Short mmCIF file of N, CA and C and ligand atoms in Angstrom, two decimals:
data_model
loop_
_atom_site.label_atom_id
_atom_site.label_comp_id
_atom_site.label_asym_id
_atom_site.label_seq_id
_atom_site.Cartn_x
_atom_site.Cartn_y
_atom_site.Cartn_z
N MET H 1 12.75 -86.63 -88.52
CA MET H 1 13.43 -86.10 -87.32
C MET H 1 12.60 -85.01 -86.66
N ASN H 2 11.37 -85.33 -86.34
CA ASN H 2 10.57 -84.31 -85.66
C ASN H 2 10.11 -84.81 -84.31
N THR H 3 10.95 -85.60 -83.65
CA THR H 3 10.61 -86.08 -82.32
C THR H 3 10.60 -84.90 -81.35
N GLU H 4 9.69 -84.95 -80.41
CA GLU H 4 9.60 -83.91 -79.39
C GLU H 4 10.37 -84.34 -78.16
N PHE H 5 10.81 -83.36 -77.38
CA PHE H 5 11.42 -83.68 -76.09
C PHE H 5 10.34 -84.24 -75.17
N SER H 6 10.74 -85.24 -74.38
CA SER H 6 9.87 -85.68 -73.29
C SER H 6 10.14 -84.74 -72.10
N CYS H 7 9.29 -84.80 -71.09
CA CYS H 7 9.49 -83.96 -69.91
C CYS H 7 10.84 -84.30 -69.25
N GLN H 8 11.18 -85.58 -69.26
CA GLN H 8 12.47 -86.01 -68.69
C GLN H 8 13.62 -85.32 -69.45
N GLU H 9 13.53 -85.34 -70.76
CA GLU H 9 14.60 -84.71 -71.57
C GLU H 9 14.64 -83.20 -71.34
N MET H 10 13.48 -82.62 -71.14
CA MET H 10 13.41 -81.18 -70.88
C MET H 10 14.23 -80.80 -69.65
N THR H 11 14.15 -81.65 -68.61
CA THR H 11 14.91 -81.33 -67.39
C THR H 11 16.40 -81.52 -67.63
N GLU H 12 16.74 -82.40 -68.57
CA GLU H 12 18.16 -82.66 -68.84
C GLU H 12 18.81 -81.54 -69.65
N VAL H 13 18.03 -80.89 -70.51
CA VAL H 13 18.62 -79.87 -71.38
C VAL H 13 18.39 -78.44 -70.90
N VAL H 14 17.66 -78.28 -69.79
CA VAL H 14 17.32 -76.91 -69.36
C VAL H 14 18.56 -76.05 -69.11
N THR H 15 19.59 -76.64 -68.53
CA THR H 15 20.80 -75.83 -68.27
C THR H 15 21.48 -75.42 -69.57
N ASP H 16 21.49 -76.34 -70.54
CA ASP H 16 22.08 -76.00 -71.84
C ASP H 16 21.25 -74.91 -72.52
N TYR H 17 19.93 -75.02 -72.38
CA TYR H 17 19.06 -74.01 -72.98
C TYR H 17 19.36 -72.64 -72.37
N LEU H 18 19.42 -72.60 -71.05
CA LEU H 18 19.65 -71.33 -70.36
C LEU H 18 21.06 -70.80 -70.62
N ASP H 19 21.96 -71.69 -70.90
CA ASP H 19 23.35 -71.34 -71.16
C ASP H 19 23.56 -70.95 -72.63
N GLY H 20 22.52 -71.10 -73.43
CA GLY H 20 22.65 -70.80 -74.86
C GLY H 20 23.46 -71.84 -75.61
N ALA H 21 23.56 -73.05 -75.02
CA ALA H 21 24.39 -74.10 -75.61
C ALA H 21 23.64 -75.06 -76.53
N LEU H 22 22.33 -74.90 -76.61
CA LEU H 22 21.57 -75.82 -77.47
C LEU H 22 21.61 -75.36 -78.92
N PRO H 23 21.73 -76.30 -79.86
CA PRO H 23 21.61 -75.94 -81.28
C PRO H 23 20.23 -75.34 -81.54
N SER H 24 20.11 -74.49 -82.53
CA SER H 24 18.85 -73.78 -82.77
C SER H 24 17.67 -74.72 -82.97
N GLU H 25 17.92 -75.85 -83.60
CA GLU H 25 16.84 -76.82 -83.82
C GLU H 25 16.29 -77.33 -82.49
N GLU H 26 17.20 -77.58 -81.55
CA GLU H 26 16.77 -78.07 -80.23
C GLU H 26 16.15 -76.95 -79.40
N ARG H 27 16.62 -75.74 -79.57
CA ARG H 27 15.99 -74.60 -78.87
C ARG H 27 14.53 -74.50 -79.29
N GLU H 28 14.29 -74.64 -80.58
CA GLU H 28 12.91 -74.56 -81.07
C GLU H 28 12.07 -75.68 -80.49
N ARG H 29 12.67 -76.86 -80.43
CA ARG H 29 11.95 -78.01 -79.88
C ARG H 29 11.66 -77.77 -78.38
N TYR H 30 12.64 -77.20 -77.70
CA TYR H 30 12.49 -76.89 -76.28
C TYR H 30 11.33 -75.89 -76.07
N GLU H 31 11.37 -74.83 -76.86
CA GLU H 31 10.35 -73.78 -76.72
C GLU H 31 8.95 -74.28 -77.08
N ARG H 32 8.91 -75.20 -78.04
CA ARG H 32 7.62 -75.76 -78.43
C ARG H 32 7.05 -76.57 -77.27
N HIS H 33 7.89 -77.34 -76.60
CA HIS H 33 7.43 -78.13 -75.46
C HIS H 33 6.99 -77.19 -74.33
N LEU H 34 7.77 -76.15 -74.07
CA LEU H 34 7.41 -75.20 -73.01
C LEU H 34 6.04 -74.59 -73.27
N PHE H 35 5.76 -74.36 -74.55
CA PHE H 35 4.52 -73.70 -74.92
C PHE H 35 3.29 -74.49 -74.47
N TYR H 36 3.39 -75.83 -74.59
CA TYR H 36 2.19 -76.62 -74.25
C TYR H 36 2.30 -77.36 -72.93
N CYS H 37 3.43 -77.30 -72.23
CA CYS H 37 3.58 -78.08 -71.01
C CYS H 37 3.79 -77.17 -69.80
N ALA H 38 2.75 -77.02 -68.99
CA ALA H 38 2.80 -76.12 -67.84
C ALA H 38 3.83 -76.59 -66.81
N GLY H 39 3.95 -77.90 -66.63
CA GLY H 39 4.92 -78.44 -65.66
C GLY H 39 6.34 -78.04 -66.02
N CYS H 40 6.67 -78.15 -67.30
CA CYS H 40 8.02 -77.79 -67.74
C CYS H 40 8.22 -76.28 -67.70
N ARG H 41 7.16 -75.51 -67.91
CA ARG H 41 7.29 -74.05 -67.79
C ARG H 41 7.63 -73.68 -66.36
N THR H 42 6.97 -74.33 -65.40
CA THR H 42 7.25 -74.06 -63.99
C THR H 42 8.69 -74.42 -63.66
N TYR H 43 9.11 -75.58 -64.12
CA TYR H 43 10.48 -76.03 -63.88
C TYR H 43 11.48 -75.06 -64.49
N TYR H 44 11.21 -74.65 -65.71
CA TYR H 44 12.08 -73.71 -66.41
C TYR H 44 12.19 -72.39 -65.63
N GLU H 45 11.07 -71.89 -65.15
CA GLU H 45 11.08 -70.63 -64.40
C GLU H 45 11.91 -70.76 -63.12
N GLN H 46 11.75 -71.90 -62.43
CA GLN H 46 12.51 -72.11 -61.20
C GLN H 46 14.01 -72.16 -61.50
N MET H 47 14.36 -72.86 -62.57
CA MET H 47 15.77 -72.96 -62.96
C MET H 47 16.32 -71.59 -63.34
N ARG H 48 15.53 -70.85 -64.10
CA ARG H 48 16.00 -69.54 -64.57
C ARG H 48 16.27 -68.62 -63.39
N VAL H 49 15.33 -68.60 -62.44
CA VAL H 49 15.48 -67.74 -61.26
C VAL H 49 16.69 -68.19 -60.44
N THR H 50 16.81 -69.50 -60.23
CA THR H 50 17.92 -70.01 -59.43
C THR H 50 19.26 -69.70 -60.07
N ILE H 51 19.35 -69.90 -61.37
CA ILE H 51 20.62 -69.64 -62.06
C ILE H 51 20.93 -68.16 -62.05
N THR H 52 19.91 -67.33 -62.18
CA THR H 52 20.12 -65.89 -62.11
C THR H 52 20.65 -65.50 -60.73
N GLN H 53 20.09 -66.13 -59.70
CA GLN H 53 20.52 -65.80 -58.33
C GLN H 53 21.93 -66.30 -58.04
N THR H 54 22.25 -67.49 -58.49
CA THR H 54 23.57 -68.05 -58.18
C THR H 54 24.62 -67.59 -59.18
N GLY H 55 24.15 -67.10 -60.32
CA GLY H 55 25.08 -66.57 -61.31
C GLY H 55 25.85 -67.62 -62.08
N LYS H 56 25.42 -68.85 -61.98
CA LYS H 56 26.10 -69.90 -62.75
C LYS H 56 25.15 -71.04 -63.05
N VAL H 57 25.53 -71.84 -64.00
CA VAL H 57 24.75 -73.00 -64.38
C VAL H 57 25.41 -74.23 -63.77
N ALA H 58 24.65 -74.92 -62.95
CA ALA H 58 25.17 -76.16 -62.36
C ALA H 58 24.94 -77.30 -63.34
N ARG H 59 25.82 -78.24 -63.36
CA ARG H 59 25.73 -79.29 -64.37
C ARG H 59 25.62 -80.70 -63.78
N GLU H 60 25.54 -80.79 -62.47
CA GLU H 60 25.45 -82.12 -61.87
C GLU H 60 24.18 -82.85 -62.28
N GLU H 61 24.29 -84.13 -62.41
CA GLU H 61 23.12 -84.97 -62.72
C GLU H 61 22.07 -84.84 -61.62
N SER H 62 22.55 -84.58 -60.40
CA SER H 62 21.66 -84.54 -59.24
C SER H 62 20.99 -83.18 -59.06
N LEU H 63 21.08 -82.34 -60.05
CA LEU H 63 20.56 -80.99 -59.86
C LEU H 63 19.08 -80.91 -59.51
N PRO H 64 18.20 -81.63 -60.20
CA PRO H 64 16.78 -81.42 -59.88
C PRO H 64 16.42 -81.57 -58.39
N PRO H 65 16.79 -82.67 -57.72
CA PRO H 65 16.47 -82.76 -56.28
C PRO H 65 17.17 -81.69 -55.46
N ALA H 66 18.41 -81.38 -55.80
CA ALA H 66 19.14 -80.34 -55.06
C ALA H 66 18.46 -79.00 -55.23
N LEU H 67 18.02 -78.77 -56.44
CA LEU H 67 17.34 -77.51 -56.72
C LEU H 67 16.03 -77.43 -55.95
N ARG H 68 15.35 -78.55 -55.90
CA ARG H 68 14.08 -78.56 -55.19
C ARG H 68 14.32 -78.25 -53.71
N ASP H 69 15.36 -78.86 -53.14
CA ASP H 69 15.69 -78.60 -51.74
C ASP H 69 16.00 -77.13 -51.53
N GLN H 70 16.73 -76.56 -52.47
CA GLN H 70 17.12 -75.15 -52.34
C GLN H 70 15.89 -74.26 -52.38
N ILE H 71 14.98 -74.57 -53.28
CA ILE H 71 13.77 -73.76 -53.40
C ILE H 71 12.92 -73.89 -52.13
N VAL H 72 12.83 -75.11 -51.62
CA VAL H 72 12.08 -75.34 -50.38
C VAL H 72 12.72 -74.56 -49.23
N ALA H 73 14.06 -74.60 -49.16
CA ALA H 73 14.78 -73.90 -48.09
C ALA H 73 14.56 -72.39 -48.20
N GLN H 74 14.59 -71.88 -49.42
CA GLN H 74 14.36 -70.44 -49.61
C GLN H 74 12.95 -70.06 -49.16
N PHE H 75 12.02 -70.93 -49.48
CA PHE H 75 10.64 -70.67 -49.10
C PHE H 75 10.48 -70.69 -47.58
N ARG H 76 11.14 -71.66 -46.93
CA ARG H 76 11.09 -71.73 -45.46
C ARG H 76 11.67 -70.48 -44.83
N ASN H 77 12.80 -70.02 -45.36
CA ASN H 77 13.42 -68.80 -44.83
C ASN H 77 12.49 -67.61 -44.99
N TRP H 78 11.89 -67.55 -46.15
CA TRP H 78 10.97 -66.44 -46.41
C TRP H 78 9.81 -66.47 -45.44
N LYS H 79 9.27 -67.69 -45.23
CA LYS H 79 8.13 -67.87 -44.35
C LYS H 79 8.50 -67.52 -42.91
N ARG H 80 9.71 -67.94 -42.49
CA ARG H 80 10.16 -67.67 -41.14
C ARG H 80 10.26 -66.16 -40.91
N ASP H 81 10.75 -65.46 -41.93
CA ASP H 81 10.89 -64.02 -41.80
C ASP H 81 9.54 -63.29 -41.80
N HIS H 82 8.55 -63.93 -42.37
CA HIS H 82 7.24 -63.27 -42.50
C HIS H 82 6.19 -63.77 -41.52
N ASP H 83 6.50 -64.89 -40.88
CA ASP H 83 5.56 -65.45 -39.88
C ASP H 83 6.16 -65.13 -38.55
N ASP H 84 5.45 -65.03 -37.55
CA ASP H 84 6.19 -64.76 -36.32
C ASP H 84 6.32 -66.00 -35.48
ZN1 LIG S 1 6.92 -81.22 -70.17
#
């Protein structure tokens, strides 16, 4: 039983990880994957920041695309405020 999370699985469990809902064995597996996978580290950071800002963990299956849209929208707003 030493299977690693795939990147797909990482995106599925990120909310549970951030919510402290993962069993310790899976937390370790999650952190091990984060250690060697830059893509998942970036995704994790975006999720962490978003959840901190919204103050809650969203659980919809459609979260990744919605999250991406939100991040893009935030970036556009920031750019609009800083570009003339
Ligand atoms: Zn990964």
